C-alpha cells in the first residue's frame, strides 16, 4: 500500500555528548593537566549490566518484528510521530455470520493451512496512509464535514473472492459487495477529496468493496483460486438464510489513526 512521505526526527543526544566531550578535553600541549595540578591516574569503571539494560529499548525508531504480529510485513516503516490511518465501514459480525465463517475456514485451510480468521471485519474506504500527529484532529474534522450528508444504506456481500495487497505479501479471502456499490463509490469519492486536501494517497481505481474473512502471509492465490474458491462459494450459497444474513445496514464511517478511533454516524 502506498503511503505519504515520512518525516524523520534526528536525536540531539549525540550532539550534546560530543560537545560535552570536547569541553572536557585539555588544550593541545597542556600535558593533559592544568598547571599546578598533580597528575592522577584515571580509571574507567565498567557500567553494571543492570544499568545498561535500562536503556536497551530507547532507540527512536523501534525495530519492526514481524513475529509479533503474525508475520505481517509493514508496507511503510514505523517512525515516531507518524500515525497509520485507515477509513472504513465496520461490519458487526452476528452469531450466524461467525457460524458461516466456522464452516468456510476449515475448508479453506485444507488448501492453505496457514490461513487465520480476521479479528475484526470491515469494508475499506481508503488505503492505509500516514498522518503526522498534529494533523489527526483537523483531518478527522474535515472527514466528518464530508460525511455529514450521507444517508444510511443497506448492502449485501455474498460473492467469495481472493485478494492480495499491492505488495503481494498477504492474501485474503473476502466476500465482495453485490449491492450498495454506488453508495460505496460515493463515500470513497468524498474520502478521496479529503485525502487530496492533506496530500495523501487516494483509494484504488475501480475498487472491489469486500469484507475480508481470513488471511495469510504471502501470495496464496494459486492454491485458493479454482477448486477451493468453488467449494467456498457453494458453502455460502447453501448456508441457511444466507441472503438475509449477508444483507447489512451501513450506519457509520470509522477512522482509525494509530490507537485512536473516530466514528461518523450516517444520517
PDB file of C-alpha atoms in Angstrom:
ATOM      1  CA  UNK A   1       0.000   0.000   0.000  1.00  0.00           C
ATOM      2  CA  UNK A   2       1.215   3.456  -0.794  1.00  0.00           C
ATOM      3  CA  UNK A   3       1.959   5.976   1.911  1.00  0.00           C
ATOM      4  CA  UNK A   4       2.694   9.660   2.219  1.00  0.00           C
ATOM      5  CA  UNK A   5       6.369  10.618   2.655  1.00  0.00           C
ATOM      6  CA  UNK A   6       7.629  10.055   6.168  1.00  0.00           C
ATOM      7  CA  UNK A   7       9.186  12.845   8.176  1.00  0.00           C
ATOM      8  CA  UNK A   8      12.028  11.833  10.444  1.00  0.00           C
ATOM      9  CA  UNK A   9      13.466  13.441  13.547  1.00  0.00           C
ATOM     10  CA  UNK A  10      17.137  13.344  14.394  1.00  0.00           C
ATOM     11  CA  UNK A  11      18.208  12.924  18.003  1.00  0.00           C
ATOM     12  CA  UNK A  12      20.193  15.733  19.618  1.00  0.00           C
ATOM     13  CA  UNK A  13      21.689  13.343  22.135  1.00  0.00           C
ATOM     14  CA  UNK A  14      24.787  12.560  20.078  1.00  0.00           C
ATOM     15  CA  UNK A  15      25.487  16.262  19.504  1.00  0.00           C
ATOM     16  CA  UNK A  16      25.235  17.047  23.241  1.00  0.00           C
ATOM     17  CA  UNK A  17      27.545  14.161  24.018  1.00  0.00           C
ATOM     18  CA  UNK A  18      30.135  15.411  21.509  1.00  0.00           C
ATOM     19  CA  UNK A  19      30.040  18.937  22.914  1.00  0.00           C
ATOM     20  CA  UNK A  20      30.432  17.701  26.494  1.00  0.00           C
ATOM     21  CA  UNK A  21      33.362  15.517  25.470  1.00  0.00           C
ATOM     22  CA  UNK A  22      35.064  18.398  23.684  1.00  0.00           C
ATOM     23  CA  UNK A  23      34.609  20.722  26.677  1.00  0.00           C
ATOM     24  CA  UNK A  24      36.382  18.238  28.940  1.00  0.00           C
ATOM     25  CA  UNK A  25      39.461  17.808  26.713  1.00  0.00           C
ATOM     26  CA  UNK A  26      42.699  19.714  27.529  1.00  0.00           C
ATOM     27  CA  UNK A  27      44.228  22.064  25.049  1.00  0.00           C
ATOM     28  CA  UNK A  28      46.991  20.646  22.842  1.00  0.00           C
ATOM     29  CA  UNK A  29      50.388  20.805  24.519  1.00  0.00           C
ATOM     30  CA  UNK A  30      48.996  21.114  28.043  1.00  0.00           C
ATOM     31  CA  UNK A  31      50.225  17.672  29.025  1.00  0.00           C
ATOM     32  CA  UNK A  32      46.717  16.619  29.898  1.00  0.00           C
ATOM     33  CA  UNK A  33      46.521  18.659  33.164  1.00  0.00           C
ATOM     34  CA  UNK A  34      46.314  22.239  34.334  1.00  0.00           C
ATOM     35  CA  UNK A  35      49.382  23.987  35.771  1.00  0.00           C
ATOM     36  CA  UNK A  36      49.705  23.297  39.465  1.00  0.00           C
ATOM     37  CA  UNK A  37      47.608  20.141  39.406  1.00  0.00           C
ATOM     38  CA  UNK A  38      49.082  16.776  40.216  1.00  0.00           C
ATOM     39  CA  UNK A  39      48.902  14.006  37.669  1.00  0.00           C
ATOM     40  CA  UNK A  40      46.411  11.446  38.984  1.00  0.00           C
ATOM     41  CA  UNK A  41      45.839   8.123  37.289  1.00  0.00           C
ATOM     42  CA  UNK A  42      42.392   7.777  35.748  1.00  0.00           C
ATOM     43  CA  UNK A  43      40.418   4.580  35.828  1.00  0.00           C
ATOM     44  CA  UNK A  44      37.206   3.731  33.945  1.00  0.00           C
ATOM     45  CA  UNK A  45      34.850   1.532  35.867  1.00  0.00           C
ATOM     46  CA  UNK A  46      32.593  -0.822  33.889  1.00  0.00           C
ATOM     47  CA  UNK A  47      28.912   0.094  33.680  1.00  0.00           C
ATOM     48  CA  UNK A  48      26.801  -2.526  35.511  1.00  0.00           C
ATOM     49  CA  UNK A  49      24.668  -4.747  33.277  1.00  0.00           C
ATOM     50  CA  UNK A  50      21.553  -3.725  35.212  1.00  0.00           C
ATOM     51  CA  UNK A  51      22.113  -0.108  34.173  1.00  0.00           C
ATOM     52  CA  UNK A  52      22.894  -0.944  30.539  1.00  0.00           C
ATOM     53  CA  UNK A  53      19.683  -2.949  30.228  1.00  0.00           C
ATOM     54  CA  UNK A  54      17.625   0.031  31.386  1.00  0.00           C
ATOM     55  CA  UNK A  55      18.371   1.791  28.082  1.00  0.00           C
ATOM     56  CA  UNK A  56      18.251  -1.139  25.683  1.00  0.00           C
ATOM     57  CA  UNK A  57      14.898  -0.077  24.174  1.00  0.00           C
ATOM     58  CA  UNK A  58      15.260   3.696  23.949  1.00  0.00           C
ATOM     59  CA  UNK A  59      16.038   3.968  20.238  1.00  0.00           C
ATOM     60  CA  UNK A  60      13.751   6.429  18.419  1.00  0.00           C
ATOM     61  CA  UNK A  61      12.939   4.031  15.602  1.00  0.00           C
ATOM     62  CA  UNK A  62      11.940   0.682  17.137  1.00  0.00           C
ATOM     63  CA  UNK A  63      12.885  -2.309  15.059  1.00  0.00           C
ATOM     64  CA  UNK A  64       9.910  -3.960  13.363  1.00  0.00           C
ATOM     65  CA  UNK A  65       9.427  -7.560  14.469  1.00  0.00           C
ATOM     66  CA  UNK A  66       7.020  -9.346  12.145  1.00  0.00           C
ATOM     67  CA  UNK A  67       6.799 -12.294  14.544  1.00  0.00           C
ATOM     68  CA  UNK A  68       4.889 -10.071  16.979  1.00  0.00           C
ATOM     69  CA  UNK A  69       2.033  -9.567  14.523  1.00  0.00           C
ATOM     70  CA  UNK A  70       1.577 -12.880  12.763  1.00  0.00           C
ATOM     71  CA  UNK A  71       4.429 -12.491  10.310  1.00  0.00           C
ATOM     72  CA  UNK A  72       2.861  -9.443   8.652  1.00  0.00           C
ATOM     73  CA  UNK A  73       5.315  -7.118   6.933  1.00  0.00           C
ATOM     74  CA  UNK A  74       4.879  -3.352   7.260  1.00  0.00           C
ATOM     75  CA  UNK A  75       4.129  -1.596   3.979  1.00  0.00           C
ATOM     76  CA  UNK A  76       5.831   1.506   5.380  1.00  0.00           C
ATOM     77  CA  UNK A  77       8.335   1.726   8.255  1.00  0.00           C
ATOM     78  CA  UNK A  78       7.338   2.767  11.757  1.00  0.00           C
ATOM     79  CA  UNK A  79       8.562   6.223  12.665  1.00  0.00           C
ATOM     80  CA  UNK A  80       7.836   8.202  15.809  1.00  0.00           C
ATOM     81  CA  UNK A  81       5.172  10.859  15.263  1.00  0.00           C
ATOM     82  CA  UNK A  82       3.690   9.090  12.224  1.00  0.00           C
ATOM     83  CA  UNK A  83       0.254   7.514  12.686  1.00  0.00           C
ATOM     84  CA  UNK A  84      -1.042   4.814  10.345  1.00  0.00           C
ATOM     85  CA  UNK A  85      -4.566   5.868   9.366  1.00  0.00           C
ATOM     86  CA  UNK A  86      -7.412   3.946   7.715  1.00  0.00           C
ATOM     87  CA  UNK A  87     -11.058   4.803   6.914  1.00  0.00           C
ATOM     88  CA  UNK A  88     -13.699   2.086   6.697  1.00  0.00           C
ATOM     89  CA  UNK A  89     -17.234   0.932   7.408  1.00  0.00           C
ATOM     90  CA  UNK A  90     -17.307  -1.543  10.315  1.00  0.00           C
ATOM     91  CA  UNK A  91     -19.062  -4.866   9.774  1.00  0.00           C
ATOM     92  CA  UNK A  92     -20.617  -6.047  13.013  1.00  0.00           C
ATOM     93  CA  UNK A  93     -20.471  -9.853  12.850  1.00  0.00           C
ATOM     94  CA  UNK A  94     -23.528 -11.653  14.196  1.00  0.00           C
ATOM     95  CA  UNK A  95     -23.503 -15.177  15.589  1.00  0.00           C
ATOM     96  CA  UNK A  96     -24.875 -16.622  12.346  1.00  0.00           C
ATOM     97  CA  UNK A  97     -22.114 -14.924  10.367  1.00  0.00           C
ATOM     98  CA  UNK A  98     -19.480 -16.443  12.642  1.00  0.00           C
ATOM     99  CA  UNK A  99     -21.145 -19.837  12.188  1.00  0.00           C
ATOM    100  CA  UNK A 100     -20.747 -19.437   8.427  1.00  0.00           C
ATOM    101  CA  UNK A 101     -17.116 -18.478   8.880  1.00  0.00           C
ATOM    102  CA  UNK A 102     -16.550 -21.516  11.117  1.00  0.00           C
ATOM    103  CA  UNK A 103     -17.673 -23.645   8.168  1.00  0.00           C
ATOM    104  CA  UNK A 104     -15.704 -21.771   5.499  1.00  0.00           C
ATOM    105  CA  UNK A 105     -12.343 -21.509   7.230  1.00  0.00           C
ATOM    106  CA  UNK A 106     -11.653 -25.226   7.877  1.00  0.00           C
ATOM    107  CA  UNK A 107     -12.442 -25.969   4.213  1.00  0.00           C
ATOM    108  CA  UNK A 108     -10.060 -23.224   3.046  1.00  0.00           C
ATOM    109  CA  UNK A 109      -7.372 -24.471   5.445  1.00  0.00           C
ATOM    110  CA  UNK A 110      -7.321 -27.829   3.671  1.00  0.00           C
ATOM    111  CA  UNK A 111      -5.812 -25.902   0.745  1.00  0.00           C
ATOM    112  CA  UNK A 112      -3.747 -23.338   2.727  1.00  0.00           C
ATOM    113  CA  UNK A 113      -3.253 -24.467   6.362  1.00  0.00           C
ATOM    114  CA  UNK A 114      -1.676 -21.157   7.490  1.00  0.00           C
ATOM    115  CA  UNK A 115      -4.915 -19.190   6.960  1.00  0.00           C
ATOM    116  CA  UNK A 116      -6.226 -17.446  10.089  1.00  0.00           C
ATOM    117  CA  UNK A 117      -9.541 -15.750  10.771  1.00  0.00           C
ATOM    118  CA  UNK A 118      -9.777 -11.960  10.795  1.00  0.00           C
ATOM    119  CA  UNK A 119     -10.113 -10.491  14.272  1.00  0.00           C
ATOM    120  CA  UNK A 120     -12.381  -7.667  13.065  1.00  0.00           C
ATOM    121  CA  UNK A 121     -14.496  -7.179   9.963  1.00  0.00           C
ATOM    122  CA  UNK A 122     -14.867  -4.065   7.843  1.00  0.00           C
ATOM    123  CA  UNK A 123     -15.124  -2.630   4.319  1.00  0.00           C
ATOM    124  CA  UNK A 124     -12.289  -0.275   3.423  1.00  0.00           C
ATOM    125  CA  UNK A 125     -12.915   3.208   2.064  1.00  0.00           C
ATOM    126  CA  UNK A 126      -9.237   4.189   1.941  1.00  0.00           C
ATOM    127  CA  UNK A 127      -5.764   2.796   1.746  1.00  0.00           C
ATOM    128  CA  UNK A 128      -3.612   2.912   4.860  1.00  0.00           C
ATOM    129  CA  UNK A 129      -1.882   6.296   4.905  1.00  0.00           C
ATOM    130  CA  UNK A 130       0.426   8.132   7.290  1.00  0.00           C
ATOM    131  CA  UNK A 131      -0.647  11.181   9.287  1.00  0.00           C
ATOM    132  CA  UNK A 132       1.552  13.386  11.418  1.00  0.00           C
ATOM    133  CA  UNK A 133       0.160  13.546  14.954  1.00  0.00           C
ATOM    134  CA  UNK A 134      -0.813  17.216  14.724  1.00  0.00           C
ATOM    135  CA  UNK A 135      -2.820  16.504  11.544  1.00  0.00           C
ATOM    136  CA  UNK A 136      -5.156  13.960  13.132  1.00  0.00           C
ATOM    137  CA  UNK A 137      -7.847  16.254  14.580  1.00  0.00           C
ATOM    138  CA  UNK A 138      -8.008  18.597  11.539  1.00  0.00           C
ATOM    139  CA  UNK A 139      -8.118  15.532   9.276  1.00  0.00           C
ATOM    140  CA  UNK A 140     -10.950  13.902  11.234  1.00  0.00           C
ATOM    141  CA  UNK A 141     -12.946  17.138  11.376  1.00  0.00           C
ATOM    142  CA  UNK A 142     -12.604  17.577   7.609  1.00  0.00           C
ATOM    143  CA  UNK A 143     -13.676  13.964   7.113  1.00  0.00           C
ATOM    144  CA  UNK A 144     -16.737  14.492   9.340  1.00  0.00           C
ATOM    145  CA  UNK A 145     -17.739  17.526   7.293  1.00  0.00           C
ATOM    146  CA  UNK A 146     -17.572  15.483   4.085  1.00  0.00           C
ATOM    147  CA  UNK A 147     -19.550  12.583   5.587  1.00  0.00           C
ATOM    148  CA  UNK A 148     -22.305  14.749   7.125  1.00  0.00           C
ATOM    149  CA  UNK A 149     -24.785  14.498   4.242  1.00  0.00           C
ATOM    150  CA  UNK A 150     -24.660  10.720   3.682  1.00  0.00           C
ATOM    151  CA  UNK A 151     -27.651   8.515   4.465  1.00  0.00           C
ATOM    152  CA  UNK A 152     -27.553   5.011   5.923  1.00  0.00           C
ATOM    153  CA  UNK A 153     -27.925   2.267   3.344  1.00  0.00           C
ATOM    154  CA  UNK A 154     -28.212  -1.491   3.027  1.00  0.00           C
ATOM    155  CA  UNK A 155     -25.671  -3.578   1.143  1.00  0.00           C
ATOM    156  CA  UNK A 156     -25.181  -7.282   0.505  1.00  0.00           C
ATOM    157  CA  UNK A 157     -21.926  -9.220   0.265  1.00  0.00           C
ATOM    158  CA  UNK A 158     -22.054 -12.811  -0.924  1.00  0.00           C
ATOM    159  CA  UNK A 159     -19.523 -13.436  -3.704  1.00  0.00           C
ATOM    160  CA  UNK A 160     -16.371 -15.187  -2.436  1.00  0.00           C
ATOM    161  CA  UNK A 161     -13.178 -13.697  -3.873  1.00  0.00           C
ATOM    162  CA  UNK A 162      -9.430 -13.950  -3.303  1.00  0.00           C
ATOM    163  CA  UNK A 163      -7.423 -10.757  -2.808  1.00  0.00           C
ATOM    164  CA  UNK A 164      -3.814  -9.747  -2.200  1.00  0.00           C
ATOM    165  CA  UNK A 165      -2.336  -6.454  -1.072  1.00  0.00           C
ATOM    166  CA  UNK A 166      -0.319  -4.440  -3.610  1.00  0.00           C
ATOM    167  CA  UNK A 167       2.991  -5.877  -2.436  1.00  0.00           C
ATOM    168  CA  UNK A 168       1.678  -9.482  -2.668  1.00  0.00           C
ATOM    169  CA  UNK A 169       2.847 -10.067   0.918  1.00  0.00           C
ATOM    170  CA  UNK A 170      -0.633 -11.004   2.236  1.00  0.00           C
ATOM    171  CA  UNK A 171      -3.573 -12.909   0.786  1.00  0.00           C
ATOM    172  CA  UNK A 172      -7.217 -12.555   1.859  1.00  0.00           C
ATOM    173  CA  UNK A 173     -10.447 -14.471   1.417  1.00  0.00           C
ATOM    174  CA  UNK A 174     -13.291 -11.979   1.170  1.00  0.00           C
ATOM    175  CA  UNK A 175     -16.976 -11.544   0.428  1.00  0.00           C
ATOM    176  CA  UNK A 176     -17.482  -8.972  -2.323  1.00  0.00           C
ATOM    177  CA  UNK A 177     -20.306  -6.438  -2.214  1.00  0.00           C
ATOM    178  CA  UNK A 178     -23.060  -7.300  -4.705  1.00  0.00           C
ATOM    179  CA  UNK A 179     -25.466  -4.424  -3.950  1.00  0.00           C
ATOM    180  CA  UNK A 180     -24.769  -0.978  -2.495  1.00  0.00           C
ATOM    181  CA  UNK A 181     -21.771  -0.463  -4.790  1.00  0.00           C
ATOM    182  CA  UNK A 182     -22.920   3.002  -5.894  1.00  0.00           C
ATOM    183  CA  UNK A 183     -23.168   4.209  -2.281  1.00  0.00           C
ATOM    184  CA  UNK A 184     -19.669   2.935  -1.532  1.00  0.00           C
ATOM    185  CA  UNK A 185     -18.290   4.745  -4.589  1.00  0.00           C
ATOM    186  CA  UNK A 186     -19.943   7.985  -3.447  1.00  0.00           C
ATOM    187  CA  UNK A 187     -18.345   7.643   0.008  1.00  0.00           C
ATOM    188  CA  UNK A 188     -14.921   6.912  -1.478  1.00  0.00           C
ATOM    189  CA  UNK A 189     -15.216   9.965  -3.716  1.00  0.00           C
ATOM    190  CA  UNK A 190     -15.592  12.198  -0.642  1.00  0.00           C
ATOM    191  CA  UNK A 191     -12.855  10.364   1.273  1.00  0.00           C
ATOM    192  CA  UNK A 192     -10.517  10.862  -1.709  1.00  0.00           C
ATOM    193  CA  UNK A 193     -11.243  14.600  -1.652  1.00  0.00           C
ATOM    194  CA  UNK A 194     -10.141  14.719   1.993  1.00  0.00           C
ATOM    195  CA  UNK A 195      -7.006  12.723   1.164  1.00  0.00           C
ATOM    196  CA  UNK A 196      -6.132  15.160  -1.611  1.00  0.00           C
ATOM    197  CA  UNK A 197      -6.570  18.138   0.736  1.00  0.00           C
ATOM    198  CA  UNK A 198      -3.925  16.621   3.021  1.00  0.00           C
ATOM    199  CA  UNK A 199      -1.635  15.431   0.225  1.00  0.00           C
ATOM    200  CA  UNK A 200      -2.317  11.746   0.922  1.00  0.00           C
ATOM    201  CA  UNK A 201      -2.832   8.730  -1.332  1.00  0.00           C
ATOM    202  CA  UNK A 202      -6.351   8.199  -2.657  1.00  0.00           C
ATOM    203  CA  UNK A 203      -8.176   4.856  -2.940  1.00  0.00           C
ATOM    204  CA  UNK A 204      -7.711   2.255  -5.671  1.00  0.00           C
ATOM    205  CA  UNK A 205      -9.133   2.745  -9.154  1.00  0.00           C
ATOM    206  CA  UNK A 206     -12.205   0.535  -9.800  1.00  0.00           C
ATOM    207  CA  UNK A 207     -12.241  -0.859  -6.221  1.00  0.00           C
ATOM    208  CA  UNK A 208     -13.761  -4.197  -5.218  1.00  0.00           C
ATOM    209  CA  UNK A 209     -15.542  -3.489  -1.931  1.00  0.00           C
ATOM    210  CA  UNK A 210     -15.462  -6.546   0.303  1.00  0.00           C
ATOM    211  CA  UNK A 211     -15.392  -7.947   3.818  1.00  0.00           C
ATOM    212  CA  UNK A 212     -12.178  -9.884   4.477  1.00  0.00           C
ATOM    213  CA  UNK A 213     -12.820 -13.162   6.325  1.00  0.00           C
ATOM    214  CA  UNK A 214      -9.365 -14.744   6.653  1.00  0.00           C
ATOM    215  CA  UNK A 215      -5.766 -14.013   5.689  1.00  0.00           C
ATOM    216  CA  UNK A 216      -2.293 -15.489   5.427  1.00  0.00           C
ATOM    217  CA  UNK A 217       1.238 -14.275   4.788  1.00  0.00           C
ATOM    218  CA  UNK A 218       2.435 -14.488   1.194  1.00  0.00           C
ATOM    219  CA  UNK A 219       0.723 -14.839  -2.183  1.00  0.00           C
ATOM    220  CA  UNK A 220      -1.568 -17.887  -1.965  1.00  0.00           C
ATOM    221  CA  UNK A 221      -3.824 -17.166  -4.940  1.00  0.00           C
ATOM    222  CA  UNK A 222      -2.800 -20.257  -6.875  1.00  0.00           C
ATOM    223  CA  UNK A 223      -3.835 -22.539  -4.001  1.00  0.00           C
ATOM    224  CA  UNK A 224      -7.075 -20.707  -3.197  1.00  0.00           C
ATOM    225  CA  UNK A 225      -8.475 -19.933  -6.622  1.00  0.00           C
ATOM    226  CA  UNK A 226     -10.101 -22.661  -8.696  1.00  0.00           C
ATOM    227  CA  UNK A 227     -11.325 -25.694  -6.742  1.00  0.00           C
ATOM    228  CA  UNK A 228     -11.059 -24.052  -3.312  1.00  0.00           C
ATOM    229  CA  UNK A 229     -12.927 -20.921  -4.400  1.00  0.00           C
ATOM    230  CA  UNK A 230     -15.685 -23.015  -5.956  1.00  0.00           C
ATOM    231  CA  UNK A 231     -16.165 -25.052  -2.777  1.00  0.00           C
ATOM    232  CA  UNK A 232     -16.256 -21.934  -0.604  1.00  0.00           C
ATOM    233  CA  UNK A 233     -18.886 -20.328  -2.832  1.00  0.00           C
ATOM    234  CA  UNK A 234     -21.033 -23.459  -2.619  1.00  0.00           C
ATOM    235  CA  UNK A 235     -20.894 -23.286   1.192  1.00  0.00           C
ATOM    236  CA  UNK A 236     -22.054 -19.656   1.151  1.00  0.00           C
ATOM    237  CA  UNK A 237     -24.839 -20.307  -1.357  1.00  0.00           C
ATOM    238  CA  UNK A 238     -26.160 -23.306   0.580  1.00  0.00           C
ATOM    239  CA  UNK A 239     -25.878 -21.752   4.041  1.00  0.00           C
ATOM    240  CA  UNK A 240     -29.234 -21.356   5.777  1.00  0.00           C
ATOM    241  CA  UNK A 241     -30.708 -17.847   5.402  1.00  0.00           C
ATOM    242  CA  UNK A 242     -27.533 -16.620   3.715  1.00  0.00           C
ATOM    243  CA  UNK A 243     -29.451 -13.949   1.750  1.00  0.00           C
ATOM    244  CA  UNK A 244     -30.779 -12.388   4.971  1.00  0.00           C
ATOM    245  CA  UNK A 245     -27.540 -12.967   6.861  1.00  0.00           C
ATOM    246  CA  UNK A 246     -25.365 -11.179   4.301  1.00  0.00           C
ATOM    247  CA  UNK A 247     -27.609  -8.104   3.985  1.00  0.00           C
ATOM    248  CA  UNK A 248     -26.156  -5.412   6.228  1.00  0.00           C
ATOM    249  CA  UNK A 249     -27.050  -1.835   7.190  1.00  0.00           C
ATOM    250  CA  UNK A 250     -24.156   0.625   6.869  1.00  0.00           C
ATOM    251  CA  UNK A 251     -24.673   3.001   9.791  1.00  0.00           C
ATOM    252  CA  UNK A 252     -21.329   4.728  10.296  1.00  0.00           C
ATOM    253  CA  UNK A 253     -17.942   5.535   8.827  1.00  0.00           C
ATOM    254  CA  UNK A 254     -14.997   4.991  11.128  1.00  0.00           C
ATOM    255  CA  UNK A 255     -11.456   6.370  11.081  1.00  0.00           C
ATOM    256  CA  UNK A 256      -8.641   4.568  12.894  1.00  0.00           C
ATOM    257  CA  UNK A 257      -5.426   6.539  13.405  1.00  0.00           C
ATOM    258  CA  UNK A 258      -2.822   4.723  15.474  1.00  0.00           C
ATOM    259  CA  UNK A 259      -4.713   3.606  18.583  1.00  0.00           C
ATOM    260  CA  UNK A 260      -7.431   6.264  18.226  1.00  0.00           C
ATOM    261  CA  UNK A 261     -10.896   5.612  16.770  1.00  0.00           C
ATOM    262  CA  UNK A 262     -13.293   8.243  15.429  1.00  0.00           C
ATOM    263  CA  UNK A 263     -16.893   7.436  14.473  1.00  0.00           C
ATOM    264  CA  UNK A 264     -19.017   9.375  11.983  1.00  0.00           C
ATOM    265  CA  UNK A 265     -22.671   8.196  12.089  1.00  0.00           C
ATOM    266  CA  UNK A 266     -24.596   8.284   8.825  1.00  0.00           C
ATOM    267  CA  UNK A 267     -27.981  10.063   8.819  1.00  0.00           C
TER     268      UNK A 267
END
